[in-house]
PDB file of C-alpha atoms in Angstrom:
ATOM      1  CA  ALA A 809       0.000   0.000   0.000  1.00  0.00           C
ATOM      2  CA  GLN A 810       1.077   3.533  -0.657  1.00  0.00           C
ATOM      3  CA  SER A 811       1.421   6.230   1.962  1.00  0.00           C
ATOM      4  CA  VAL A 812       2.610   9.778   2.425  1.00  0.00           C
ATOM      5  CA  ALA A 813       3.974  11.256   5.609  1.00  0.00           C
ATOM      6  CA  GLN A 814       4.420  14.899   6.517  1.00  0.00           C
ATOM      7  CA  PRO A 815       6.212  14.752   9.857  1.00  0.00           C
ATOM      8  CA  GLU A 816       5.629  18.373  10.843  1.00  0.00           C
ATOM      9  CA  ASP A 817       2.189  19.709  11.698  1.00  0.00           C
ATOM     10  CA  GLN A 818       3.498  23.254  11.607  1.00  0.00           C
ATOM     11  CA  VAL A 819       6.525  25.085  10.283  1.00  0.00           C
ATOM     12  CA  ASN A 820       7.366  28.629  11.289  1.00  0.00           C
ATOM     13  CA  VAL A 821       9.847  30.692   9.325  1.00  0.00           C
ATOM     14  CA  ALA A 822      10.810  34.349   9.241  1.00  0.00           C
ATOM     15  CA  GLU A 823      10.042  36.334   6.137  1.00  0.00           C
ATOM     16  CA  GLY A 824      12.993  36.307   3.759  1.00  0.00           C
ATOM     17  CA  ASN A 825      14.444  33.094   5.153  1.00  0.00           C
ATOM     18  CA  PRO A 826      14.494  29.825   3.231  1.00  0.00           C
ATOM     19  CA  LEU A 827      11.725  27.372   3.985  1.00  0.00           C
ATOM     20  CA  THR A 828      11.435  23.608   3.814  1.00  0.00           C
ATOM     21  CA  VAL A 829       8.308  21.510   4.218  1.00  0.00           C
ATOM     22  CA  LYS A 830       9.088  17.836   4.554  1.00  0.00           C
ATOM     23  CA  CYS A 831       7.450  14.861   2.879  1.00  0.00           C
ATOM     24  CA  THR A 832       8.329  11.194   2.733  1.00  0.00           C
ATOM     25  CA  TYR A 833       6.543   8.488   0.842  1.00  0.00           C
ATOM     26  CA  SER A 834       6.159   4.761   0.544  1.00  0.00           C
ATOM     27  CA  VAL A 835       5.086   3.053  -2.671  1.00  0.00           C
ATOM     28  CA  SER A 836       5.893   0.005  -4.734  1.00  0.00           C
ATOM     29  CA  GLY A 837       7.040   1.052  -8.155  1.00  0.00           C
ATOM     30  CA  ASN A 838       7.852   4.511  -9.419  1.00  0.00           C
ATOM     31  CA  PRO A 839       6.442   7.388  -7.394  1.00  0.00           C
ATOM     32  CA  TYR A 840       4.413  10.167  -8.953  1.00  0.00           C
ATOM     33  CA  LEU A 841       4.496  12.966  -6.403  1.00  0.00           C
ATOM     34  CA  PHE A 842       2.683  16.271  -6.100  1.00  0.00           C
ATOM     35  CA  TRP A 843       2.589  19.325  -3.857  1.00  0.00           C
ATOM     36  CA  TYR A 844      -0.572  21.335  -3.314  1.00  0.00           C
ATOM     37  CA  VAL A 845      -1.284  24.464  -1.276  1.00  0.00           C
ATOM     38  CA  GLN A 846      -4.560  25.300   0.450  1.00  0.00           C
ATOM     39  CA  TYR A 847      -5.567  28.745   1.660  1.00  0.00           C
ATOM     40  CA  PRO A 848      -8.323  29.080   4.289  1.00  0.00           C
ATOM     41  CA  ASN A 849     -11.758  27.986   3.077  1.00  0.00           C
ATOM     42  CA  ARG A 850     -10.426  27.293  -0.394  1.00  0.00           C
ATOM     43  CA  GLY A 851      -9.686  24.237  -2.464  1.00  0.00           C
ATOM     44  CA  LEU A 852      -6.207  22.995  -3.272  1.00  0.00           C
ATOM     45  CA  GLN A 853      -3.915  24.645  -5.774  1.00  0.00           C
ATOM     46  CA  PHE A 854      -1.353  22.608  -7.671  1.00  0.00           C
ATOM     47  CA  LEU A 855       2.245  23.727  -7.084  1.00  0.00           C
ATOM     48  CA  LEU A 856       4.461  21.151  -8.742  1.00  0.00           C
ATOM     49  CA  LYS A 857       4.971  17.498  -9.537  1.00  0.00           C
ATOM     50  CA  TYR A 858       7.706  14.922  -9.917  1.00  0.00           C
ATOM     51  CA  ILE A 859       7.293  12.215 -12.518  1.00  0.00           C
ATOM     52  CA  THR A 860      10.754  11.375 -13.752  1.00  0.00           C
ATOM     53  CA  GLY A 861      13.939  13.128 -14.758  1.00  0.00           C
ATOM     54  CA  ASP A 862      15.666  15.864 -12.788  1.00  0.00           C
ATOM     55  CA  ASN A 863      15.440  15.448  -9.055  1.00  0.00           C
ATOM     56  CA  LEU A 864      14.932  19.184  -8.555  1.00  0.00           C
ATOM     57  CA  VAL A 865      11.506  20.227  -9.737  1.00  0.00           C
ATOM     58  CA  LYS A 866      10.487  23.857 -10.106  1.00  0.00           C
ATOM     59  CA  GLY A 867       6.906  24.940  -9.679  1.00  0.00           C
ATOM     60  CA  SER A 868       4.606  27.875  -9.147  1.00  0.00           C
ATOM     61  CA  TYR A 869       5.254  30.948  -6.969  1.00  0.00           C
ATOM     62  CA  GLY A 870       8.983  30.267  -6.691  1.00  0.00           C
ATOM     63  CA  PHE A 871       8.586  26.886  -5.015  1.00  0.00           C
ATOM     64  CA  GLU A 872      10.714  23.892  -5.836  1.00  0.00           C
ATOM     65  CA  ALA A 873      10.966  20.369  -4.530  1.00  0.00           C
ATOM     66  CA  GLU A 874      13.793  17.903  -4.329  1.00  0.00           C
ATOM     67  CA  PHE A 875      13.154  14.249  -5.016  1.00  0.00           C
ATOM     68  CA  ASN A 876      15.463  11.853  -3.197  1.00  0.00           C
ATOM     69  CA  LYS A 877      14.904   8.233  -4.065  1.00  0.00           C
ATOM     70  CA  SER A 878      17.266   6.755  -1.499  1.00  0.00           C
ATOM     71  CA  GLN A 879      15.588   8.673   1.305  1.00  0.00           C
ATOM     72  CA  THR A 880      12.107   8.342  -0.245  1.00  0.00           C
ATOM     73  CA  SER A 881      11.592  12.045   0.271  1.00  0.00           C
ATOM     74  CA  PHE A 882      10.119  14.911  -1.690  1.00  0.00           C
ATOM     75  CA  HIS A 883      10.685  18.058   0.351  1.00  0.00           C
ATOM     76  CA  LEU A 884       9.194  21.363  -0.705  1.00  0.00           C
ATOM     77  CA  LYS A 885      11.512  24.361  -0.642  1.00  0.00           C
ATOM     78  CA  LYS A 886      11.641  28.065  -1.325  1.00  0.00           C
ATOM     79  CA  PRO A 887      14.763  30.227  -1.091  1.00  0.00           C
ATOM     80  CA  SER A 888      13.026  33.260   0.424  1.00  0.00           C
ATOM     81  CA  ALA A 889       9.686  32.994   2.203  1.00  0.00           C
ATOM     82  CA  LEU A 890       6.921  35.558   1.837  1.00  0.00           C
ATOM     83  CA  VAL A 891       4.165  36.290   4.339  1.00  0.00           C
ATOM     84  CA  SER A 892       1.705  35.406   1.595  1.00  0.00           C
ATOM     85  CA  ASP A 893       3.142  31.871   1.537  1.00  0.00           C
ATOM     86  CA  SER A 894       1.431  31.202   4.851  1.00  0.00           C
ATOM     87  CA  ALA A 895      -1.005  28.368   4.145  1.00  0.00           C
ATOM     88  CA  LEU A 896      -1.571  24.638   4.473  1.00  0.00           C
ATOM     89  CA  TYR A 897       0.638  22.461   2.278  1.00  0.00           C
ATOM     90  CA  PHE A 898      -0.144  18.931   1.188  1.00  0.00           C
ATOM     91  CA  CYS A 899       2.145  16.354  -0.327  1.00  0.00           C
ATOM     92  CA  ALA A 900       0.386  13.710  -2.434  1.00  0.00           C
ATOM     93  CA  LEU A 901       1.181  10.468  -4.207  1.00  0.00           C
ATOM     94  CA  SER A 902      -0.601   9.224  -7.288  1.00  0.00           C
ATOM     95  CA  TYR A 903      -1.677   5.593  -7.427  1.00  0.00           C
ATOM     96  CA  SER A 904      -3.952   3.439  -9.500  1.00  0.00           C
ATOM     97  CA  GLY A 905      -7.305   2.672  -7.956  1.00  0.00           C
ATOM     98  CA  ALA A 906     -10.989   2.293  -8.811  1.00  0.00           C
ATOM     99  CA  GLY A 907     -10.265   2.453 -12.516  1.00  0.00           C
ATOM    100  CA  SER A 908      -8.519   5.797 -12.283  1.00  0.00           C
ATOM    101  CA  TYR A 909      -5.461   7.408 -10.846  1.00  0.00           C
ATOM    102  CA  GLN A 910      -6.178   8.641  -7.362  1.00  0.00           C
ATOM    103  CA  LEU A 911      -4.197  10.669  -4.881  1.00  0.00           C
ATOM    104  CA  THR A 912      -3.256   9.804  -1.358  1.00  0.00           C
ATOM    105  CA  PHE A 913      -2.442  12.865   0.722  1.00  0.00           C
ATOM    106  CA  GLY A 914      -0.223  13.541   3.665  1.00  0.00           C
ATOM    107  CA  LYS A 915      -1.920  15.085   6.683  1.00  0.00           C
ATOM    108  CA  GLY A 916      -0.752  18.554   5.734  1.00  0.00           C
ATOM    109  CA  THR A 917       1.728  21.045   7.162  1.00  0.00           C
ATOM    110  CA  LYS A 918       0.712  24.504   8.220  1.00  0.00           C
ATOM    111  CA  LEU A 919       3.316  27.041   7.168  1.00  0.00           C
ATOM    112  CA  SER A 920       3.453  30.347   9.008  1.00  0.00           C
ATOM    113  CA  VAL A 921       5.751  33.033   7.667  1.00  0.00           C
ATOM    114  CA  ILE A 922       6.436  35.634  10.303  1.00  0.00           C
ATOM    115  CA  PRO A 923       6.960  39.245   9.196  1.00  0.00           C
TER     116      PRO A 923
ATOM    117  CA  GLY B 689      -6.507  26.811 -17.842  1.00  0.00           C
ATOM    118  CA  ALA B 690      -7.909  23.774 -16.017  1.00  0.00           C
ATOM    119  CA  VAL B 691     -10.382  25.604 -13.819  1.00  0.00           C
ATOM    120  CA  VAL B 692     -12.838  23.744 -11.620  1.00  0.00           C
ATOM    121  CA  SER B 693     -15.850  25.595 -10.290  1.00  0.00           C
ATOM    122  CA  GLN B 694     -17.720  24.351  -7.242  1.00  0.00           C
ATOM    123  CA  HIS B 695     -21.076  25.699  -6.114  1.00  0.00           C
ATOM    124  CA  PRO B 696     -22.331  26.674  -3.616  1.00  0.00           C
ATOM    125  CA  SER B 697     -19.389  27.787  -1.528  1.00  0.00           C
ATOM    126  CA  ARG B 698     -21.367  27.682   1.693  1.00  0.00           C
ATOM    127  CA  VAL B 699     -24.602  26.062   2.794  1.00  0.00           C
ATOM    128  CA  ILE B 700     -26.374  26.361   6.117  1.00  0.00           C
ATOM    129  CA  CYS B 701     -29.542  24.334   6.490  1.00  0.00           C
ATOM    130  CA  LYS B 702     -31.719  22.437   8.887  1.00  0.00           C
ATOM    131  CA  SER B 703     -31.310  18.796   9.771  1.00  0.00           C
ATOM    132  CA  GLY B 704     -33.169  16.523   7.354  1.00  0.00           C
ATOM    133  CA  THR B 705     -32.605  18.716   4.325  1.00  0.00           C
ATOM    134  CA  SER B 706     -30.962  17.337   1.194  1.00  0.00           C
ATOM    135  CA  VAL B 707     -28.168  19.430  -0.248  1.00  0.00           C
ATOM    136  CA  LYS B 708     -26.769  19.328  -3.777  1.00  0.00           C
ATOM    137  CA  ILE B 709     -23.246  20.449  -4.579  1.00  0.00           C
ATOM    138  CA  GLU B 710     -22.132  21.028  -8.151  1.00  0.00           C
ATOM    139  CA  CYS B 711     -18.653  20.585  -9.570  1.00  0.00           C
ATOM    140  CA  ARG B 712     -17.921  21.878 -13.061  1.00  0.00           C
ATOM    141  CA  SER B 713     -14.812  21.780 -15.188  1.00  0.00           C
ATOM    142  CA  LEU B 714     -14.953  25.120 -16.988  1.00  0.00           C
ATOM    143  CA  ASP B 715     -12.355  24.833 -19.710  1.00  0.00           C
ATOM    144  CA  PHE B 716     -11.687  21.141 -20.076  1.00  0.00           C
ATOM    145  CA  GLN B 717     -13.486  17.838 -20.195  1.00  0.00           C
ATOM    146  CA  ALA B 718     -13.233  15.514 -17.244  1.00  0.00           C
ATOM    147  CA  THR B 719     -14.127  11.863 -17.583  1.00  0.00           C
ATOM    148  CA  THR B 720     -13.303  11.427 -13.941  1.00  0.00           C
ATOM    149  CA  MET B 721     -14.017  13.659 -10.993  1.00  0.00           C
ATOM    150  CA  PHE B 722     -13.314  13.079  -7.338  1.00  0.00           C
ATOM    151  CA  TRP B 723     -15.174  14.033  -4.191  1.00  0.00           C
ATOM    152  CA  TYR B 724     -13.337  14.631  -0.933  1.00  0.00           C
ATOM    153  CA  ARG B 725     -14.313  15.494   2.585  1.00  0.00           C
ATOM    154  CA  GLN B 726     -12.072  17.490   4.871  1.00  0.00           C
ATOM    155  CA  PHE B 727     -12.476  17.784   8.614  1.00  0.00           C
ATOM    156  CA  PRO B 728     -10.961  20.720  10.510  1.00  0.00           C
ATOM    157  CA  LYS B 729      -7.189  20.587  10.656  1.00  0.00           C
ATOM    158  CA  GLN B 730      -7.147  17.278   8.829  1.00  0.00           C
ATOM    159  CA  SER B 731      -6.225  16.010   5.423  1.00  0.00           C
ATOM    160  CA  LEU B 732      -8.550  15.265   2.552  1.00  0.00           C
ATOM    161  CA  MET B 733     -10.453  12.010   2.662  1.00  0.00           C
ATOM    162  CA  LEU B 734     -11.467  10.583  -0.691  1.00  0.00           C
ATOM    163  CA  MET B 735     -15.170   9.774  -0.654  1.00  0.00           C
ATOM    164  CA  ALA B 736     -15.767   8.604  -4.185  1.00  0.00           C
ATOM    165  CA  THR B 737     -14.567   8.619  -7.750  1.00  0.00           C
ATOM    166  CA  SER B 738     -17.150   9.903 -10.190  1.00  0.00           C
ATOM    167  CA  ASN B 739     -17.085   8.554 -13.736  1.00  0.00           C
ATOM    168  CA  GLU B 740     -19.039  10.163 -16.551  1.00  0.00           C
ATOM    169  CA  GLY B 741     -21.902   7.990 -17.681  1.00  0.00           C
ATOM    170  CA  SER B 742     -21.455   5.293 -15.076  1.00  0.00           C
ATOM    171  CA  LYS B 743     -21.907   4.686 -11.382  1.00  0.00           C
ATOM    172  CA  ALA B 744     -19.548   6.274  -8.956  1.00  0.00           C
ATOM    173  CA  THR B 745     -17.053   4.182  -7.036  1.00  0.00           C
ATOM    174  CA  TYR B 746     -17.262   4.799  -3.317  1.00  0.00           C
ATOM    175  CA  GLU B 747     -14.478   4.371  -0.804  1.00  0.00           C
ATOM    176  CA  GLN B 748     -14.915   1.956   2.027  1.00  0.00           C
ATOM    177  CA  GLY B 749     -17.105   3.315   4.773  1.00  0.00           C
ATOM    178  CA  VAL B 750     -18.831   5.936   2.629  1.00  0.00           C
ATOM    179  CA  GLU B 751     -22.578   5.425   2.391  1.00  0.00           C
ATOM    180  CA  LYS B 752     -23.605   5.556  -1.254  1.00  0.00           C
ATOM    181  CA  ASP B 753     -27.253   6.107  -0.364  1.00  0.00           C
ATOM    182  CA  LYS B 754     -26.285   9.026   1.813  1.00  0.00           C
ATOM    183  CA  PHE B 755     -23.954  10.676  -0.660  1.00  0.00           C
ATOM    184  CA  LEU B 756     -25.476  10.442  -4.109  1.00  0.00           C
ATOM    185  CA  ILE B 757     -23.167  11.207  -7.005  1.00  0.00           C
ATOM    186  CA  ASN B 758     -24.227  11.921 -10.556  1.00  0.00           C
ATOM    187  CA  HIS B 759     -21.772  12.566 -13.383  1.00  0.00           C
ATOM    188  CA  ALA B 760     -24.066  13.197 -16.308  1.00  0.00           C
ATOM    189  CA  SER B 761     -21.691  15.052 -18.602  1.00  0.00           C
ATOM    190  CA  LEU B 762     -17.991  15.536 -19.202  1.00  0.00           C
ATOM    191  CA  THR B 763     -18.076  18.849 -17.362  1.00  0.00           C
ATOM    192  CA  LEU B 764     -20.453  18.334 -14.458  1.00  0.00           C
ATOM    193  CA  SER B 765     -20.594  16.095 -11.430  1.00  0.00           C
ATOM    194  CA  THR B 766     -22.975  16.572  -8.517  1.00  0.00           C
ATOM    195  CA  LEU B 767     -22.893  15.345  -4.938  1.00  0.00           C
ATOM    196  CA  THR B 768     -26.168  15.243  -3.049  1.00  0.00           C
ATOM    197  CA  VAL B 769     -26.066  14.828   0.699  1.00  0.00           C
ATOM    198  CA  THR B 770     -29.432  13.283   1.448  1.00  0.00           C
ATOM    199  CA  SER B 771     -31.296  13.943   4.680  1.00  0.00           C
ATOM    200  CA  ALA B 772     -28.296  15.736   6.098  1.00  0.00           C
ATOM    201  CA  HIS B 773     -27.603  15.674   9.824  1.00  0.00           C
ATOM    202  CA  PRO B 774     -25.180  17.673  11.972  1.00  0.00           C
ATOM    203  CA  GLU B 775     -22.520  14.966  11.670  1.00  0.00           C
ATOM    204  CA  ASP B 776     -22.481  15.578   7.921  1.00  0.00           C
ATOM    205  CA  SER B 777     -21.241  19.114   8.510  1.00  0.00           C
ATOM    206  CA  SER B 778     -17.869  19.382   6.834  1.00  0.00           C
ATOM    207  CA  PHE B 779     -15.871  20.914   4.002  1.00  0.00           C
ATOM    208  CA  TYR B 780     -16.515  19.086   0.734  1.00  0.00           C
ATOM    209  CA  ILE B 781     -14.092  19.485  -2.147  1.00  0.00           C
ATOM    210  CA  CYS B 782     -14.261  18.189  -5.694  1.00  0.00           C
ATOM    211  CA  SER B 783     -11.482  17.747  -8.194  1.00  0.00           C
ATOM    212  CA  ALA B 784     -11.124  16.771 -11.823  1.00  0.00           C
ATOM    213  CA  ARG B 785      -8.416  15.518 -14.075  1.00  0.00           C
ATOM    214  CA  VAL B 786      -8.098  16.521 -17.735  1.00  0.00           C
ATOM    215  CA  GLU B 787      -9.624  13.820 -19.928  1.00  0.00           C
ATOM    216  CA  GLY B 788      -7.026  11.430 -21.186  1.00  0.00           C
ATOM    217  CA  GLY B 789      -4.632  12.517 -18.525  1.00  0.00           C
ATOM    218  CA  GLY B 790      -2.545   9.746 -17.144  1.00  0.00           C
ATOM    219  CA  ARG B 791      -1.117   9.215 -13.734  1.00  0.00           C
ATOM    220  CA  ASN B 792       1.213  12.155 -14.143  1.00  0.00           C
ATOM    221  CA  GLN B 793      -1.578  14.674 -14.598  1.00  0.00           C
ATOM    222  CA  PRO B 794      -2.468  16.729 -11.530  1.00  0.00           C
ATOM    223  CA  GLN B 795      -5.967  16.947 -10.212  1.00  0.00           C
ATOM    224  CA  HIS B 796      -7.529  20.392 -10.330  1.00  0.00           C
ATOM    225  CA  PHE B 797      -9.622  21.330  -7.347  1.00  0.00           C
ATOM    226  CA  GLY B 798     -12.730  23.387  -6.767  1.00  0.00           C
ATOM    227  CA  ASP B 799     -12.819  25.917  -3.953  1.00  0.00           C
ATOM    228  CA  GLY B 800     -14.872  23.656  -1.735  1.00  0.00           C
ATOM    229  CA  THR B 801     -18.289  23.820  -0.101  1.00  0.00           C
ATOM    230  CA  ARG B 802     -18.679  24.496   3.608  1.00  0.00           C
ATOM    231  CA  LEU B 803     -21.733  22.550   4.716  1.00  0.00           C
ATOM    232  CA  SER B 804     -23.246  23.363   8.109  1.00  0.00           C
ATOM    233  CA  ILE B 805     -26.249  21.404   9.308  1.00  0.00           C
ATOM    234  CA  LEU B 806     -28.127  22.897  12.234  1.00  0.00           C
TER     235      LEU B 806
END
């Protein structure tokens, strides 16, 4: 069975500092990994994905993620955090189920960027 | 591109009322749509996979008679919470994947519906 873990419920970072939101996964076969962001009372917005190729994936709003196969990790990063980055971040893994490709989500990490 | 519209954004109603939530893909066709439920400070729980022109596939523990799903066209799926009770209060989110999209295609999410049953 596949699973996604986000070990931190909350991450606090000062504005302008680099940020990292951690994600590890477990799956048989090749992982297809995604990061989404959720603002209060809103749906999820797609940030980036890893399918194959370069381990460093660049996405929306200056975010990037590093895929590490040996550590089964897919951490989300940004060189310089903005207050507007404060939100809930979800890591997700795509798997085949019910005749379609579904997502299994981590529990989410709340990012707070402090001015 | 790839915009998903969900309506209504908020519903407050009395216990026993049935509530319909619409999920539309505005600029693409979606053979498959997904319905999630999210409890406060928790992750998304997949309720069902909605397939155009066929019956939805429900996850274990989700009552299909309680949560009726209809996916009548390639751009519209509806979730009806029948005879809603306070325990059905939650944040419901739909998503859709571009038709023909494989495993590497992201799901695109609606903005969710906050359902409050009094």
